Short mmCIF file of C-alpha atoms and ligand atoms in Angstrom, two decimals:
data_model
loop_
_atom_site.label_atom_id
_atom_site.label_comp_id
_atom_site.label_asym_id
_atom_site.label_seq_id
_atom_site.Cartn_x
_atom_site.Cartn_y
_atom_site.Cartn_z
CA MET A 47 49.59 15.18 -7.69
CA ARG A 48 50.42 16.70 -4.31
CA VAL A 49 48.43 19.75 -3.29
CA LEU A 50 48.65 21.61 0.00
CA GLY A 51 45.59 23.73 0.81
CA ILE A 52 45.91 26.84 2.97
CA ASN A 53 43.28 28.97 4.70
CA ALA A 54 44.67 32.12 6.27
CA ILE A 55 42.70 35.13 5.15
CA PHE A 56 39.84 35.78 7.61
CA HIS A 57 39.83 33.35 10.53
CA ASP A 58 40.36 29.72 11.51
CA PRO A 59 43.66 29.23 9.67
CA ALA A 60 44.11 25.61 8.59
CA ALA A 61 46.05 23.37 6.23
CA ALA A 62 45.08 20.26 4.28
CA LEU A 63 47.04 17.90 2.07
CA VAL A 64 45.62 16.00 -0.91
CA VAL A 65 47.86 13.40 -2.55
CA ASP A 66 46.70 11.68 -5.74
CA GLY A 67 43.11 12.71 -5.05
CA ARG A 68 43.05 11.42 -1.46
CA VAL A 69 42.89 13.63 1.64
CA VAL A 70 45.95 12.59 3.64
CA ALA A 71 45.81 15.16 6.42
CA ALA A 72 43.86 18.25 7.45
CA ALA A 73 44.07 20.28 10.64
CA GLU A 74 43.36 23.67 12.10
CA GLU A 75 46.24 25.80 13.32
CA GLU A 76 44.56 26.29 16.74
CA ARG A 77 45.18 22.63 17.62
CA PHE A 78 48.91 23.28 17.36
CA SER A 79 49.25 26.88 18.52
CA ARG A 80 46.63 26.36 21.30
CA ARG A 81 45.06 29.70 20.48
CA LYS A 82 41.32 29.37 19.92
CA HIS A 83 40.45 30.00 16.24
CA GLY A 84 44.16 30.48 15.50
CA LYS A 85 44.06 34.26 15.43
CA ARG A 86 41.78 37.27 15.76
CA PRO A 87 39.51 37.82 12.75
CA VAL A 88 40.95 41.23 11.82
CA PRO A 89 42.67 42.51 8.63
CA PHE A 90 45.97 42.95 10.52
CA SER A 91 46.26 39.21 11.06
CA ALA A 92 45.71 38.16 7.45
CA TRP A 93 49.43 37.54 6.92
CA GLU A 94 49.54 34.89 9.68
CA LEU A 95 49.77 31.47 8.07
CA PRO A 96 48.88 28.04 9.46
CA GLU A 97 52.59 27.29 9.63
CA LEU A 98 52.41 24.51 12.20
CA ALA A 99 49.45 22.77 10.63
CA ALA A 100 51.04 22.97 7.17
CA ALA A 101 54.37 21.60 8.41
CA TRP A 102 52.56 18.74 10.13
CA CYS A 103 50.51 17.86 7.02
CA LEU A 104 53.74 17.54 5.02
CA ALA A 105 55.48 15.52 7.73
CA GLU A 106 52.48 13.19 8.01
CA ALA A 107 52.87 12.35 4.31
CA GLY A 108 56.68 12.26 4.47
CA LEU A 109 56.90 15.18 2.04
CA LYS A 110 59.04 18.27 1.85
CA PRO A 111 57.76 21.66 0.59
CA GLY A 112 59.76 21.16 -2.63
CA ASP A 113 57.82 17.94 -3.34
CA LEU A 114 54.51 19.80 -3.74
CA ASP A 115 52.95 20.27 -7.16
CA ALA A 116 50.78 23.15 -5.94
CA VAL A 117 49.76 25.18 -2.92
CA ALA A 118 46.11 26.24 -3.06
CA TYR A 119 45.31 29.45 -1.15
CA SER A 120 41.59 29.95 -0.44
CA PHE A 121 41.26 33.60 -1.45
CA ASP A 122 41.91 35.28 -4.77
CA PRO A 123 43.14 38.87 -4.33
CA GLY A 124 42.66 39.38 -8.07
CA LEU A 125 38.89 39.37 -7.50
CA SER A 126 38.91 41.90 -4.66
CA ARG A 127 37.56 45.43 -4.71
CA ASP A 128 38.00 48.18 -2.16
CA ALA A 129 35.80 47.92 0.91
CA GLU A 130 34.00 51.17 0.28
CA SER A 131 32.75 50.11 -3.14
CA LEU A 132 31.50 46.88 -1.52
CA GLY A 133 29.57 48.91 1.05
CA LEU A 134 31.69 47.57 3.93
CA ASP A 135 32.75 49.70 6.85
CA ASP A 136 36.24 48.23 7.11
CA PRO A 137 38.97 50.86 6.54
CA TRP A 138 41.80 48.33 6.88
CA ASP A 139 40.39 45.71 4.53
CA HIS A 140 43.02 46.59 1.90
CA LEU A 141 45.60 45.00 4.20
CA ARG A 142 43.95 41.63 3.63
CA VAL A 143 44.28 42.00 -0.10
CA ASP A 144 47.91 43.18 0.16
CA TYR A 145 48.83 40.27 2.40
CA ALA A 146 47.02 37.80 0.15
CA ARG A 147 48.98 39.08 -2.86
CA ARG A 148 52.19 38.45 -0.96
CA ALA A 149 51.07 35.06 0.34
CA PRO A 150 53.31 33.16 -2.12
CA GLN A 151 56.38 34.86 -0.63
CA PHE A 152 55.12 34.45 2.95
CA LEU A 153 54.48 30.76 2.26
CA ALA A 154 57.91 30.26 0.78
CA GLY A 155 59.33 31.77 3.97
CA ALA A 156 57.25 29.53 6.20
CA LEU A 157 57.91 26.38 4.16
CA PRO A 158 61.56 26.55 3.11
CA GLY A 159 62.14 24.97 -0.28
CA LEU A 160 58.71 25.89 -1.61
CA ASP A 161 58.69 27.59 -4.99
CA PRO A 162 56.38 30.65 -4.69
CA GLU A 163 55.35 30.02 -8.31
CA GLN A 164 53.52 26.90 -7.10
CA VAL A 165 50.94 28.97 -5.20
CA ARG A 166 47.49 29.17 -6.84
CA PHE A 167 44.72 31.45 -5.68
CA VAL A 168 41.34 29.74 -5.41
CA PRO A 169 38.29 32.01 -5.05
CA HIS A 170 37.05 31.79 -1.46
CA HIS A 171 33.56 30.51 -2.26
CA VAL A 172 34.85 28.07 -4.86
CA ALA A 173 37.02 26.61 -2.09
CA HIS A 174 34.01 26.32 0.24
CA ALA A 175 31.96 24.81 -2.59
CA ALA A 176 34.64 22.24 -3.42
CA SER A 177 34.90 21.15 0.23
CA ALA A 178 31.24 20.09 -0.05
CA GLY A 179 30.55 19.25 -3.71
CA LEU A 180 33.73 17.21 -4.24
CA SER A 181 33.16 15.33 -0.97
CA VAL A 182 30.17 13.32 -2.22
CA PRO A 183 30.40 10.75 -5.03
CA GLU A 184 27.27 11.90 -6.88
CA ASP A 185 26.38 15.11 -8.76
CA SER A 186 25.11 17.74 -6.34
CA ALA A 187 23.72 21.21 -6.06
CA VAL A 188 25.91 23.28 -3.76
CA LEU A 189 25.05 26.18 -1.51
CA VAL A 190 27.73 28.27 0.19
CA LEU A 191 26.88 31.01 2.69
CA ASP A 192 29.30 32.77 4.99
CA GLY A 193 30.22 36.23 6.24
CA ARG A 194 32.14 37.16 3.13
CA GLY A 195 34.67 36.15 0.51
CA GLU A 196 36.39 38.51 -1.93
CA VAL A 197 33.28 40.42 -3.06
CA ALA A 198 30.39 38.04 -2.27
CA SER A 199 28.82 36.22 0.67
CA HIS A 200 27.15 33.37 -1.20
CA LEU A 201 27.47 30.94 -4.05
CA ALA A 202 24.81 28.67 -5.48
CA GLY A 203 26.02 26.15 -8.00
CA VAL A 204 25.96 22.63 -9.30
CA TYR A 205 28.70 19.99 -9.50
CA ARG A 206 28.39 17.67 -12.49
CA ASP A 207 31.17 15.10 -12.99
CA GLY A 208 33.32 17.06 -10.58
CA GLN A 209 32.95 20.36 -12.47
CA LEU A 210 31.40 23.37 -10.78
CA THR A 211 28.95 25.63 -12.60
CA THR A 212 28.07 28.76 -10.64
CA LEU A 213 24.36 29.60 -10.83
CA ALA A 214 24.17 32.64 -8.55
CA SER A 215 26.29 34.68 -6.21
CA GLN A 216 25.24 37.50 -3.88
CA GLU A 217 27.56 40.49 -3.69
CA LEU A 218 28.43 42.32 -0.50
CA PRO A 219 27.36 44.16 1.57
CA HIS A 220 24.39 41.77 1.62
CA SER A 221 25.46 38.87 3.80
CA LEU A 222 23.49 36.45 5.96
CA GLY A 223 26.72 35.46 7.70
CA LEU A 224 27.60 39.07 8.57
CA LEU A 225 24.01 39.62 9.74
CA TYR A 226 24.39 36.75 12.20
CA GLU A 227 27.88 37.93 13.22
CA ASP A 228 26.51 41.43 13.91
CA LEU A 229 23.79 39.99 16.10
CA THR A 230 26.35 37.81 17.89
CA ARG A 231 28.36 40.94 18.72
CA HIS A 232 25.23 42.84 19.82
CA LEU A 233 24.34 40.02 22.22
CA GLY A 234 27.73 40.28 23.91
CA PHE A 235 29.39 37.25 22.34
CA LEU A 236 32.51 36.97 20.24
CA HIS A 237 31.70 37.31 16.55
CA SER A 238 33.17 34.83 14.03
CA SER A 239 33.30 32.43 16.96
CA ASP A 240 30.20 32.27 19.15
CA GLU A 241 27.43 32.25 16.54
CA TYR A 242 26.34 28.81 17.78
CA LYS A 243 25.55 30.38 21.18
CA VAL A 244 23.05 32.69 19.48
CA MET A 245 21.44 29.63 17.86
CA ALA A 246 21.15 27.95 21.28
CA LEU A 247 19.75 31.13 22.85
CA ALA A 248 17.15 31.41 20.07
CA SER A 249 15.25 28.38 21.35
CA TYR A 250 14.52 30.24 24.61
CA GLY A 251 12.82 33.15 22.82
CA ARG A 252 9.78 33.91 20.68
CA PRO A 253 10.27 35.32 17.14
CA LYS A 254 8.45 38.51 17.98
CA TYR A 255 10.36 40.67 15.47
CA LEU A 256 9.81 38.27 12.60
CA ASP A 257 7.56 40.62 10.60
CA LEU A 258 10.18 43.36 10.71
CA LEU A 259 12.93 40.95 9.74
CA ARG A 260 10.86 39.71 6.82
CA GLU A 261 10.85 43.30 5.53
CA TRP A 262 14.57 43.71 5.97
CA VAL A 263 15.93 40.33 4.93
CA HIS A 264 14.58 38.48 1.91
CA ALA A 265 15.55 36.28 -1.03
CA ASP A 266 15.18 37.66 -4.56
CA GLU A 267 14.17 36.16 -7.92
CA ASP A 268 17.74 35.59 -9.08
CA GLY A 269 18.92 33.23 -6.37
CA GLY A 270 20.41 36.02 -4.24
CA PHE A 271 19.06 38.07 -1.33
CA THR A 272 18.83 41.47 0.32
CA VAL A 273 19.93 42.24 3.86
CA GLU A 274 19.17 45.79 4.96
CA ARG A 275 21.16 47.47 7.70
CA ILE A 276 19.50 46.73 11.03
CA GLU A 277 19.58 48.99 14.10
CA TRP A 278 19.76 46.20 16.66
CA ALA A 279 19.57 48.55 19.64
CA ALA A 280 16.05 49.58 18.60
CA LEU A 281 14.96 45.96 19.16
CA ALA A 282 16.99 44.93 22.20
CA LYS A 283 19.64 46.67 24.28
CA ALA A 284 23.24 45.82 23.44
CA ARG A 285 24.58 43.32 25.95
CA THR A 286 28.14 43.25 27.30
CA ALA A 287 30.02 39.98 27.68
CA ASP A 288 29.12 39.70 31.37
CA GLY A 289 25.81 41.57 31.13
CA GLU A 290 22.42 40.15 32.05
CA MET A 291 20.69 38.04 29.42
CA THR A 292 17.07 39.11 29.09
CA ASP A 293 13.98 37.79 27.31
CA ASP A 294 14.44 40.58 24.76
CA HIS A 295 17.82 39.14 23.80
CA ALA A 296 16.37 35.66 23.41
CA ASP A 297 13.44 37.02 21.37
CA LEU A 298 15.79 38.86 19.06
CA ALA A 299 17.96 35.76 18.61
CA SER A 300 14.82 33.72 17.90
CA SER A 301 13.54 36.23 15.32
CA VAL A 302 16.81 36.34 13.38
CA GLN A 303 17.23 32.58 13.57
CA VAL A 304 13.75 31.91 12.16
CA ARG A 305 14.21 34.49 9.41
CA LEU A 306 17.58 32.97 8.49
CA GLU A 307 15.92 29.56 8.19
CA GLU A 308 13.17 30.95 5.95
CA VAL A 309 15.60 32.69 3.61
CA LEU A 310 17.89 29.66 3.44
CA LEU A 311 14.89 27.54 2.46
CA ASP A 312 14.06 30.01 -0.31
CA LEU A 313 17.66 29.88 -1.55
CA ALA A 314 17.69 26.06 -1.41
CA ARG A 315 14.47 25.89 -3.47
CA TRP A 316 15.84 28.33 -6.04
CA THR A 317 19.07 26.33 -6.30
CA TYR A 318 17.13 23.09 -6.79
CA GLU A 319 15.14 24.56 -9.69
CA ALA A 320 18.19 26.22 -11.26
CA SER A 321 20.22 23.02 -11.01
CA GLY A 322 17.58 21.16 -12.99
CA GLY A 323 16.42 19.08 -10.05
CA VAL A 324 19.68 17.51 -8.83
CA LYS A 325 18.73 15.24 -5.90
CA THR A 326 21.60 15.99 -3.49
CA LEU A 327 22.39 19.32 -1.87
CA THR A 328 25.83 19.89 -0.39
CA MET A 329 26.56 22.87 1.84
CA ALA A 330 29.53 24.71 3.30
CA GLY A 331 30.39 28.18 4.62
CA GLY A 332 30.05 29.19 8.27
CA THR A 333 26.26 29.48 7.98
CA ALA A 334 26.11 25.74 7.25
CA LEU A 335 27.16 25.13 10.87
CA ASN A 336 23.65 26.32 11.83
CA CYS A 337 22.26 22.85 12.48
CA VAL A 338 18.72 24.12 13.18
CA ALA A 339 18.58 25.72 9.72
CA ASN A 340 20.18 22.62 8.15
CA ALA A 341 17.47 20.41 9.66
CA ARG A 342 14.74 22.60 8.19
CA ILE A 343 16.39 22.58 4.75
CA ALA A 344 16.54 18.77 4.91
CA ALA A 345 12.94 18.43 6.17
CA GLU A 346 11.17 21.11 4.14
CA GLY A 347 13.47 21.65 1.17
CA PRO A 348 13.18 19.87 -2.19
CA PHE A 349 16.33 17.71 -1.96
CA ASP A 350 16.41 13.96 -1.24
CA ARG A 351 19.72 14.25 0.58
CA VAL A 352 21.54 17.10 2.29
CA TRP A 353 25.25 16.68 3.00
CA VAL A 354 27.11 19.31 5.04
CA GLN A 355 30.90 19.57 5.18
CA PRO A 356 31.85 19.14 8.89
CA ALA A 357 34.56 21.78 8.53
CA ALA A 358 31.96 24.14 7.04
CA GLY A 359 33.64 27.27 8.45
CA ASP A 360 36.69 28.88 6.91
CA SER A 361 39.05 26.14 8.12
CA GLY A 362 37.36 23.88 5.56
CA THR A 363 38.46 26.12 2.69
CA ALA A 364 42.00 24.72 3.10
CA LEU A 365 40.59 21.32 2.14
CA GLY A 366 38.30 22.77 -0.52
CA ALA A 367 41.06 24.79 -2.18
CA ALA A 368 43.31 21.72 -2.29
CA LEU A 369 40.49 19.54 -3.69
CA SER A 370 39.63 22.15 -6.28
CA VAL A 371 43.19 22.27 -7.63
CA ALA A 372 43.60 18.48 -7.33
CA ARG A 373 40.37 17.91 -9.29
CA ALA A 374 41.75 19.89 -12.20
CA GLY A 375 44.53 17.29 -12.41
CA GLY A 376 42.44 14.13 -11.93
CA THR A 377 39.66 12.57 -9.87
CA VAL A 378 39.33 13.00 -6.10
CA ALA A 379 38.00 10.48 -3.58
CA PRO A 380 34.82 11.26 -1.62
CA PHE A 381 35.09 12.43 2.00
CA ALA A 382 35.80 9.41 4.19
CA GLY A 383 35.60 10.97 7.66
CA ALA A 384 36.55 14.00 9.71
CA ASP A 385 39.39 12.21 11.54
CA LEU A 386 42.11 13.84 9.46
CA GLY A 387 44.26 15.36 12.24
CA ARG A 388 47.06 14.07 14.44
CA GLY A 389 47.08 10.55 15.85
CA TRP A 390 49.45 8.50 18.02
CA SER A 391 50.39 4.82 18.13
CA ASP A 392 49.68 2.74 21.26
CA GLU A 393 53.43 2.70 21.98
CA GLN A 394 53.60 6.48 21.81
CA LEU A 395 50.58 6.84 24.08
CA GLU A 396 52.07 4.45 26.63
CA ALA A 397 55.38 6.33 26.57
CA GLU A 398 53.49 9.57 27.33
CA LEU A 399 51.71 7.95 30.29
CA LYS A 400 55.01 6.65 31.65
CA ARG A 401 56.63 10.03 31.29
CA ALA A 402 53.77 11.62 33.24
CA ALA A 403 54.14 8.88 35.91
CA LEU A 404 50.39 8.24 35.87
CA PRO A 405 49.04 4.92 37.16
CA TYR A 406 47.42 3.31 34.13
CA SER A 407 46.14 -0.06 33.04
CA ARG A 408 45.34 -1.73 29.74
CA PRO A 409 41.91 -3.29 30.24
CA PRO A 410 40.70 -6.06 27.89
CA SER A 411 38.32 -3.53 26.31
CA ILE A 412 38.62 0.22 26.72
CA ALA A 413 35.08 0.52 25.29
CA ALA A 414 33.68 -1.66 28.09
CA GLU A 415 35.78 0.14 30.72
CA ALA A 416 34.47 3.54 29.57
CA ALA A 417 30.90 2.25 29.46
CA ARG A 418 31.19 1.02 33.07
CA VAL A 419 32.37 4.41 34.31
CA LEU A 420 29.66 6.20 32.33
CA ALA A 421 26.99 3.84 33.68
CA GLY A 422 28.12 4.84 37.18
CA ASN A 423 27.51 8.47 36.21
CA GLY A 424 31.21 9.23 35.79
CA ILE A 425 32.70 11.59 33.21
CA VAL A 426 35.07 10.10 30.62
CA ALA A 427 37.74 11.88 28.60
CA TRP A 428 37.74 9.81 25.41
CA TYR A 429 40.91 10.18 23.35
CA GLN A 430 41.01 7.82 20.37
CA GLY A 431 42.52 7.79 16.89
CA ARG A 432 43.12 10.92 14.87
CA SER A 433 41.68 14.27 15.89
CA GLU A 434 38.74 15.82 14.07
CA TYR A 435 38.95 18.47 11.36
CA GLY A 436 36.29 21.11 12.02
CA PRO A 437 34.61 22.35 15.20
CA ARG A 438 32.82 19.16 16.30
CA ALA A 439 34.13 16.37 18.50
CA LEU A 440 32.96 13.16 16.86
CA GLY A 441 34.26 10.47 19.19
CA HIS A 442 37.98 11.06 18.82
CA ARG A 443 38.56 13.98 21.21
CA SER A 444 35.34 13.78 23.22
CA LEU A 445 34.12 14.28 26.76
CA LEU A 446 31.43 11.67 27.49
CA ALA A 447 28.77 11.43 30.17
CA HIS A 448 25.48 9.75 31.19
CA PRO A 449 22.45 11.15 29.34
CA GLY A 450 19.90 10.03 31.93
CA ASP A 451 20.89 12.43 34.70
CA ALA A 452 19.36 15.91 34.32
CA ASP A 453 22.32 17.34 36.26
CA THR A 454 24.78 16.11 33.65
CA GLN A 455 24.33 19.27 31.59
CA THR A 456 25.22 21.50 34.55
CA ARG A 457 28.20 19.29 35.43
CA MET A 458 29.51 19.26 31.87
CA ASN A 459 29.01 22.98 31.37
CA ASP A 460 30.86 23.51 34.66
CA VAL A 461 33.77 21.33 33.59
CA LYS A 462 33.94 23.32 30.37
CA GLY A 463 33.10 26.71 31.90
CA ARG A 464 30.21 27.17 29.46
CA GLU A 465 26.98 29.13 29.75
CA GLN A 466 24.23 27.01 31.21
CA PHE A 467 21.79 27.73 28.37
CA ARG A 468 23.94 25.76 26.01
CA PRO A 469 22.75 22.25 25.22
CA ILE A 470 24.94 19.17 25.17
CA ALA A 471 24.59 16.65 22.41
CA PRO A 472 24.05 12.89 22.18
CA MET A 473 25.75 10.19 20.16
CA VAL A 474 23.68 7.14 19.27
CA ARG A 475 24.36 3.88 17.46
CA ALA A 476 23.00 4.23 13.93
CA GLU A 477 20.75 1.16 14.23
CA ARG A 478 19.02 2.63 17.29
CA PHE A 479 18.55 6.16 15.92
CA ALA A 480 14.99 5.75 14.63
CA ASP A 481 13.76 4.35 17.95
CA ILE A 482 14.65 7.53 19.79
CA PHE A 483 14.89 10.44 17.36
CA GLU A 484 13.14 11.89 14.32
CA GLY A 485 14.76 13.79 11.48
CA VAL A 486 17.84 13.64 9.29
CA TYR A 487 19.54 10.27 9.13
CA PRO A 488 22.40 9.48 8.92
CA SER A 489 24.03 12.36 10.76
CA PRO A 490 27.64 11.27 11.35
CA TYR A 491 28.96 14.82 11.69
CA MET A 492 26.40 16.31 14.08
CA LEU A 493 25.17 19.03 11.75
CA PHE A 494 21.40 18.72 12.12
CA VAL A 495 18.99 18.92 15.04
CA HIS A 496 16.52 16.14 15.65
CA LYS A 497 13.30 15.76 17.62
CA VAL A 498 13.51 13.50 20.65
CA LYS A 499 10.53 11.12 20.63
CA PRO A 500 8.16 11.95 23.52
CA GLU A 501 8.67 8.63 25.32
CA TRP A 502 12.44 9.23 25.44
CA LYS A 503 12.52 12.82 26.70
CA ASP A 504 12.47 11.85 30.36
CA ARG A 505 14.93 9.02 29.85
CA ILE A 506 17.63 11.22 28.29
CA PRO A 507 16.99 14.65 29.84
CA ALA A 508 20.64 15.72 29.70
CA VAL A 509 20.66 15.85 25.90
CA THR A 510 17.12 17.11 25.31
CA HIS A 511 17.20 20.84 24.66
CA VAL A 512 14.50 23.19 25.99
CA ASP A 513 12.68 22.94 22.62
CA GLY A 514 12.60 19.14 22.69
CA THR A 515 15.41 18.67 20.17
CA ALA A 516 18.87 17.17 20.23
CA ARG A 517 21.85 17.54 17.91
CA VAL A 518 22.57 13.90 17.23
CA GLN A 519 25.68 12.15 15.99
CA THR A 520 24.86 8.77 14.47
CA VAL A 521 27.67 6.26 15.06
CA HIS A 522 28.19 3.59 12.41
CA ASN A 523 29.96 0.25 13.03
CA GLU A 524 31.81 0.39 9.72
CA THR A 525 33.39 3.80 10.30
CA GLU A 526 33.54 4.09 14.11
CA PRO A 527 33.69 0.52 15.50
CA LEU A 528 35.25 1.48 18.85
CA VAL A 529 32.71 4.22 19.64
CA ALA A 530 29.90 1.88 18.51
CA ALA A 531 31.23 -0.82 20.87
CA MET A 532 31.29 1.65 23.77
CA LEU A 533 27.69 2.67 23.04
CA ALA A 534 26.59 -0.99 22.83
CA GLU A 535 28.23 -1.76 26.20
CA PHE A 536 26.59 1.29 27.76
CA GLU A 537 23.18 0.18 26.51
CA GLN A 538 23.74 -3.30 27.97
CA LEU A 539 24.40 -1.76 31.37
CA THR A 540 21.75 0.98 31.40
CA GLY A 541 19.18 0.27 28.68
CA LEU A 542 20.08 3.64 27.13
CA PRO A 543 21.51 3.59 23.59
CA VAL A 544 22.71 7.20 23.91
CA VAL A 545 25.78 8.85 25.46
CA VAL A 546 26.47 12.56 25.99
CA ASN A 547 29.27 13.75 23.70
CA THR A 548 30.91 17.17 23.90
CA SER A 549 34.30 18.35 22.77
CA LEU A 550 37.35 17.51 24.86
CA ASN A 551 38.45 20.93 26.03
CA THR A 552 38.04 23.36 28.89
CA ALA A 553 36.67 26.88 28.68
CA GLY A 554 38.01 29.07 25.90
CA ARG A 555 40.65 26.55 24.80
CA PRO A 556 40.87 24.69 21.52
CA MET A 557 40.06 21.00 21.58
CA VAL A 558 42.69 18.72 23.08
CA ASP A 559 45.00 17.44 20.35
CA THR A 560 48.01 15.71 21.95
CA PRO A 561 48.14 13.03 24.68
CA ARG A 562 49.83 15.52 26.97
CA GLU A 563 46.95 17.99 26.60
CA ALA A 564 44.55 15.15 27.38
CA MET A 565 46.46 14.45 30.61
CA GLU A 566 46.52 18.14 31.49
CA LEU A 567 42.75 18.30 31.09
CA PHE A 568 42.36 15.13 33.15
CA GLY A 569 44.39 16.69 35.93
CA SER A 570 42.52 19.98 35.98
CA ALA A 571 38.87 18.93 35.59
CA PRO A 572 36.72 16.43 37.51
CA VAL A 573 37.04 13.67 34.92
CA ASP A 574 36.69 10.13 36.30
CA LEU A 575 38.37 8.19 33.52
CA LEU A 576 40.89 9.12 30.88
CA ALA A 577 40.56 6.62 28.03
CA LEU A 578 43.79 7.29 26.16
CA GLY A 579 43.80 4.86 23.26
CA PRO A 580 43.59 1.39 24.82
CA PHE A 581 44.82 2.67 28.20
CA ALA A 582 42.72 3.61 31.24
CA VAL A 583 43.65 6.18 33.88
CA HIS A 584 41.16 6.33 36.75
CA ARG A 585 40.78 9.44 38.86
CA ALA A 586 40.37 7.45 42.10
CA SER A 587 43.62 5.53 41.61
CA THR A 588 45.48 8.68 40.52
CA PHE A 589 44.40 11.25 43.08
CA GLY A 590 42.46 9.16 45.60
CA ASP A 591 38.81 9.89 46.11
CA GLY A 592 39.25 13.57 46.86
CA ARG A 593 35.61 14.55 46.45
FE1 FE2 B 4 34.20 31.70 4.37
#
């Protein structure tokens, strides 16, 4: 069975292809269109489809639109109600529903040969749930939280033998995701995009409004929750994008963050009881990208294991919708890794280097070559294998640096044009994790924060956040042998089993996807080595030592 999944309705348009129960390809439209998040998160853009990502998914599998058995669209307009009755202040919301209803025709236009009758609507939160619950081999409880779907902002359920039973669902306007988006906007950031900045800012503040937030935001007896309307300006002045960041802003971020964690823990405990004590929790929905909250759920919640879908935001509903429809026709394979996007052969990479007339070499080991540059405090653009699905760079489109230099964070944030309060994250070989960090293990998708052991804080200052934590990616030999080899070489040279890993992009741009974009980044940022597949391009031999 061949199922193409499509997310287009709110933001982060994406496509995913499942063939005979296996995920063959999945990618976000932004990697192709080079527009961050693919489009603006407004009702007027709901008709825009992930045309490029969908066409690529089909090409990757050698399929034509007419070969598909189904197209799974991650929103069901049949479930929608008008915004006013949902308590939403969104006068144009009906456009979303209209566009969704016409999605089969839009899709047939974008993918010539597709029969519009093949399009199936999958409820938004069922798609999120499937992206998590169908990704693990065992039965699991599932918790979905985001800004909103058709009429709800949450789903608690349980997957048994691949079948979802919904246990609870919270209707709008109550939404923990929209609460966090509202705060993001109030703090001068871009909502539906920069929520992770609020999470980073929170660790600089004190939760001084926590008592008030406990009154306004709380879980209920039935697995749902209440979120009252909050007058943010009464707590801290609205900030503009370039306005000054004050302690009040950090305190507000801290208060909301802590309250979010508390309520999520309550919801996780309720879900555990209602599921009859299933041992694994899986999570998806934009709120599941909150790695501080995830770590608390794993540490303090009742589950033995917590698994979070790396594409937890709306892009992941393309995969979830496809899995949900595919599961109805047979079994589906567990999630094997986030490297589901575009990749290039060595021959193709070499042809790109030749075309760009860059001086390159093919060292005996690109892992050792990168480790040498990193050990000398150089910055490495690491471009290997297929690109990642979801917002995290996981060693395929990564910018790497030395963790032992406190200035690394400033340098990296400069390269990427990021705010200096934002932390940078470490990758570590799985077998060394427990020597340096405490907390959730394994963490191959960087979705939890961890405590840095006291004796290591001064040795890896670049990746230790102000609150003594780090958002770790554990690297496993079996799944990421090349990255593991690079880390092992780096440890040989420096005694440090950790390397700084951030996404390969510059300010405001989507992650690098193609070799050409990697070379463009190399040419425009102070990167010392471009490791493009097995090939090495050194800054000094390309531009001379211009510093
Ligand atoms: Fe969503």
